Amino acid sequence: MDASFSAEDHFRRGQEALESQRHTAALEHFRSAHRLDPAVVRYRSYYGLCVALAERRLDRALELCRSAAKEEFFDPAHYRNLAHVHMAFGLKAEAIRYLRRGLTIDPDHGPILEDLRNLGVRRLPVLAFLPRRHALNRCLGRLLAGPRLRWRGGAGGRGKLTLEA
C-alpha cells in the first residue's frame, strides 16, 4: 500500500473496494488504516470483516469485530459487521441475532433493515406468547404496520390501486 495515504484515506478506499466486492483489496486498505491508527474502532471492525471475507479466518475476524462492538456498543455498524462475518461462514441464526441487536440501538438503520429483508427475516409477532397466525397477532400486526398500497386486479387487465390498513 502507498505510504502517502492517511488512515482515513485507506479506510475510504477500503470501503469502496468492499462495496465493489474486491475483498482482498479492501482487506489491505483496512489493515493499513488499522495499522496507522489502531485506536479508531471502526477501522478495527471493518478490518475484522475483511479478514473473514478475504482470508476466511473466523477466529481472528470475530476477535476484531467483537472487540470493536464491545468498545463502541452504541454503533449499529459494528453489529452489522459482526453479522456479515457470521453470514460469511453460514451462521445465519447468529447473524440475525447481531442484526437485531444493531436494531435495538437504531431501529431505523437502513442497511440493517435491508440485510434482514434480504435474509427473509420477518418481524417478531406482536404478541410473542401467541402463534404468528393467531387472529390477534394478525390484526395487531396489520394495525401497527400501517396503511399500504395493494393492486386489486380486475377482469380484462383492469384493476385499481387501493390503500389498505
PDB file of N, CA and C in Angstrom, residues 5 9 14 20 26 31 33 39 41 48 69 77 81 83 90-91 103 123 128 136 140-141 145 147 151-152 162-163:
ATOM      1  N   PHE A   5      -0.773   7.632   1.942  1.00  0.00           N
ATOM      2  CA  PHE A   5      -2.178   7.719   2.320  1.00  0.00           C
ATOM      3  C   PHE A   5      -2.299   7.833   3.834  1.00  0.00           C
ATOM      4  N   ASP A   9      -7.795   7.890   4.473  1.00  0.00           N
ATOM      5  CA  ASP A   9      -7.766   7.609   3.029  1.00  0.00           C
ATOM      6  C   ASP A   9      -7.841   6.106   2.783  1.00  0.00           C
ATOM      7  N   GLY A  14     -10.842   1.387   1.268  1.00  0.00           N
ATOM      8  CA  GLY A  14     -11.284   0.057   1.679  1.00  0.00           C
ATOM      9  C   GLY A  14     -12.790  -0.102   1.540  1.00  0.00           C
ATOM     10  N   SER A  20     -17.494  -2.879  -3.959  1.00  0.00           N
ATOM     11  CA  SER A  20     -17.385  -3.493  -5.283  1.00  0.00           C
ATOM     12  C   SER A  20     -16.918  -4.951  -5.201  1.00  0.00           C
ATOM     13  N   ALA A  26      -9.800  -4.564  -0.266  1.00  0.00           N
ATOM     14  CA  ALA A  26     -10.399  -3.938   0.915  1.00  0.00           C
ATOM     15  C   ALA A  26      -9.628  -4.335   2.175  1.00  0.00           C
ATOM     16  N   ARG A  31      -6.441  -3.027   6.705  1.00  0.00           N
ATOM     17  CA  ARG A  31      -5.283  -3.408   7.507  1.00  0.00           C
ATOM     18  C   ARG A  31      -4.346  -2.214   7.677  1.00  0.00           C
ATOM     19  N   ALA A  33      -5.141   1.009   7.417  1.00  0.00           N
ATOM     20  CA  ALA A  33      -5.796   2.012   8.261  1.00  0.00           C
ATOM     21  C   ALA A  33      -5.673   1.626   9.728  1.00  0.00           C
ATOM     22  N   ALA A  39      -6.280   2.943  17.335  1.00  0.00           N
ATOM     23  CA  ALA A  39      -7.247   3.391  18.338  1.00  0.00           C
ATOM     24  C   ALA A  39      -8.635   3.628  17.743  1.00  0.00           C
ATOM     25  N   VAL A  41     -11.907   2.619  16.319  1.00  0.00           N
ATOM     26  CA  VAL A  41     -12.649   1.363  16.437  1.00  0.00           C
ATOM     27  C   VAL A  41     -13.249   0.922  15.105  1.00  0.00           C
ATOM     28  N   GLY A  48     -11.718  -6.517  10.612  1.00  0.00           N
ATOM     29  CA  GLY A  48     -12.195  -7.843  11.009  1.00  0.00           C
ATOM     30  C   GLY A  48     -13.135  -8.445   9.979  1.00  0.00           C
ATOM     31  N   ALA A  69     -17.238  -3.937  18.708  1.00  0.00           N
ATOM     32  CA  ALA A  69     -18.611  -3.806  19.195  1.00  0.00           C
ATOM     33  C   ALA A  69     -18.657  -3.610  20.705  1.00  0.00           C
ATOM     34  N   ALA A  77     -23.318  -0.208  13.223  1.00  0.00           N
ATOM     35  CA  ALA A  77     -22.477  -0.698  12.124  1.00  0.00           C
ATOM     36  C   ALA A  77     -21.563  -1.826  12.586  1.00  0.00           C
ATOM     37  N   ASN A  81     -21.365  -5.535  10.942  1.00  0.00           N
ATOM     38  CA  ASN A  81     -20.143  -6.211  10.512  1.00  0.00           C
ATOM     39  C   ASN A  81     -20.017  -7.589  11.150  1.00  0.00           C
ATOM     40  N   ALA A  83     -22.466  -9.452  12.052  1.00  0.00           N
ATOM     41  CA  ALA A  83     -23.462 -10.284  11.367  1.00  0.00           C
ATOM     42  C   ALA A  83     -22.919 -10.757  10.024  1.00  0.00           C
ATOM     43  N   GLY A  90     -21.838 -19.042   7.040  1.00  0.00           N
ATOM     44  CA  GLY A  90     -23.080 -19.803   7.040  1.00  0.00           C
ATOM     45  C   GLY A  90     -23.799 -19.873   8.369  1.00  0.00           C
ATOM     46  N   LEU A  91     -23.495 -18.972   9.282  1.00  0.00           N
ATOM     47  CA  LEU A  91     -24.116 -18.973  10.607  1.00  0.00           C
ATOM     48  C   LEU A  91     -25.249 -17.942  10.631  1.00  0.00           C
ATOM     49  N   LEU A 103     -30.391  -3.236  15.606  1.00  0.00           N
ATOM     50  CA  LEU A 103     -31.670  -2.519  15.516  1.00  0.00           C
ATOM     51  C   LEU A 103     -32.149  -2.020  16.872  1.00  0.00           C
ATOM     52  N   ARG A 123     -40.590  -9.825  11.011  1.00  0.00           N
ATOM     53  CA  ARG A 123     -40.621  -9.245  12.352  1.00  0.00           C
ATOM     54  C   ARG A 123     -41.224 -10.242  13.323  1.00  0.00           C
ATOM     55  N   ALA A 128     -45.881 -12.223  21.359  1.00  0.00           N
ATOM     56  CA  ALA A 128     -44.971 -13.353  21.177  1.00  0.00           C
ATOM     57  C   ALA A 128     -45.473 -14.637  21.846  1.00  0.00           C
ATOM     58  N   LEU A 136     -55.428 -12.325  16.809  1.00  0.00           N
ATOM     59  CA  LEU A 136     -54.968 -11.104  17.482  1.00  0.00           C
ATOM     60  C   LEU A 136     -53.627 -10.624  16.917  1.00  0.00           C
ATOM     61  N   LEU A 140     -53.358  -7.032  15.053  1.00  0.00           N
ATOM     62  CA  LEU A 140     -52.440  -6.046  15.630  1.00  0.00           C
ATOM     63  C   LEU A 140     -51.261  -5.771  14.695  1.00  0.00           C
ATOM     64  N   GLY A 141     -50.775  -6.806  14.034  1.00  0.00           N
ATOM     65  CA  GLY A 141     -49.677  -6.626  13.087  1.00  0.00           C
ATOM     66  C   GLY A 141     -50.064  -5.712  11.940  1.00  0.00           C
ATOM     67  N   ALA A 145     -48.430  -2.064  11.276  1.00  0.00           N
ATOM     68  CA  ALA A 145     -47.675  -1.913  10.022  1.00  0.00           C
ATOM     69  C   ALA A 145     -48.124  -0.668   9.267  1.00  0.00           C
ATOM     70  N   PRO A 147     -50.871   1.721   6.837  1.00  0.00           N
ATOM     71  CA  PRO A 147     -51.504   1.508   5.528  1.00  0.00           C
ATOM     72  C   PRO A 147     -50.469   1.131   4.466  1.00  0.00           C
ATOM     73  N   TRP A 151     -52.577  -3.730  -5.209  1.00  0.00           N
ATOM     74  CA  TRP A 151     -53.205  -3.782  -6.532  1.00  0.00           C
ATOM     75  C   TRP A 151     -54.303  -4.830  -6.515  1.00  0.00           C
ATOM     76  N   ARG A 152     -55.492  -4.402  -6.878  1.00  0.00           N
ATOM     77  CA  ARG A 152     -56.623  -5.312  -6.988  1.00  0.00           C
ATOM     78  C   ARG A 152     -56.917  -5.482  -8.468  1.00  0.00           C
ATOM     79  N   THR A 162     -55.460   0.294  -4.346  1.00  0.00           N
ATOM     80  CA  THR A 162     -56.210   0.702  -3.163  1.00  0.00           C
ATOM     81  C   THR A 162     -55.268   0.814  -1.978  1.00  0.00           C
ATOM     82  N   LEU A 163     -55.659   1.617  -1.049  1.00  0.00           N
ATOM     83  CA  LEU A 163     -54.908   1.814   0.187  1.00  0.00           C
ATOM     84  C   LEU A 163     -55.560   0.934   1.244  1.00  0.00           C
TER      85      LEU A 163
END
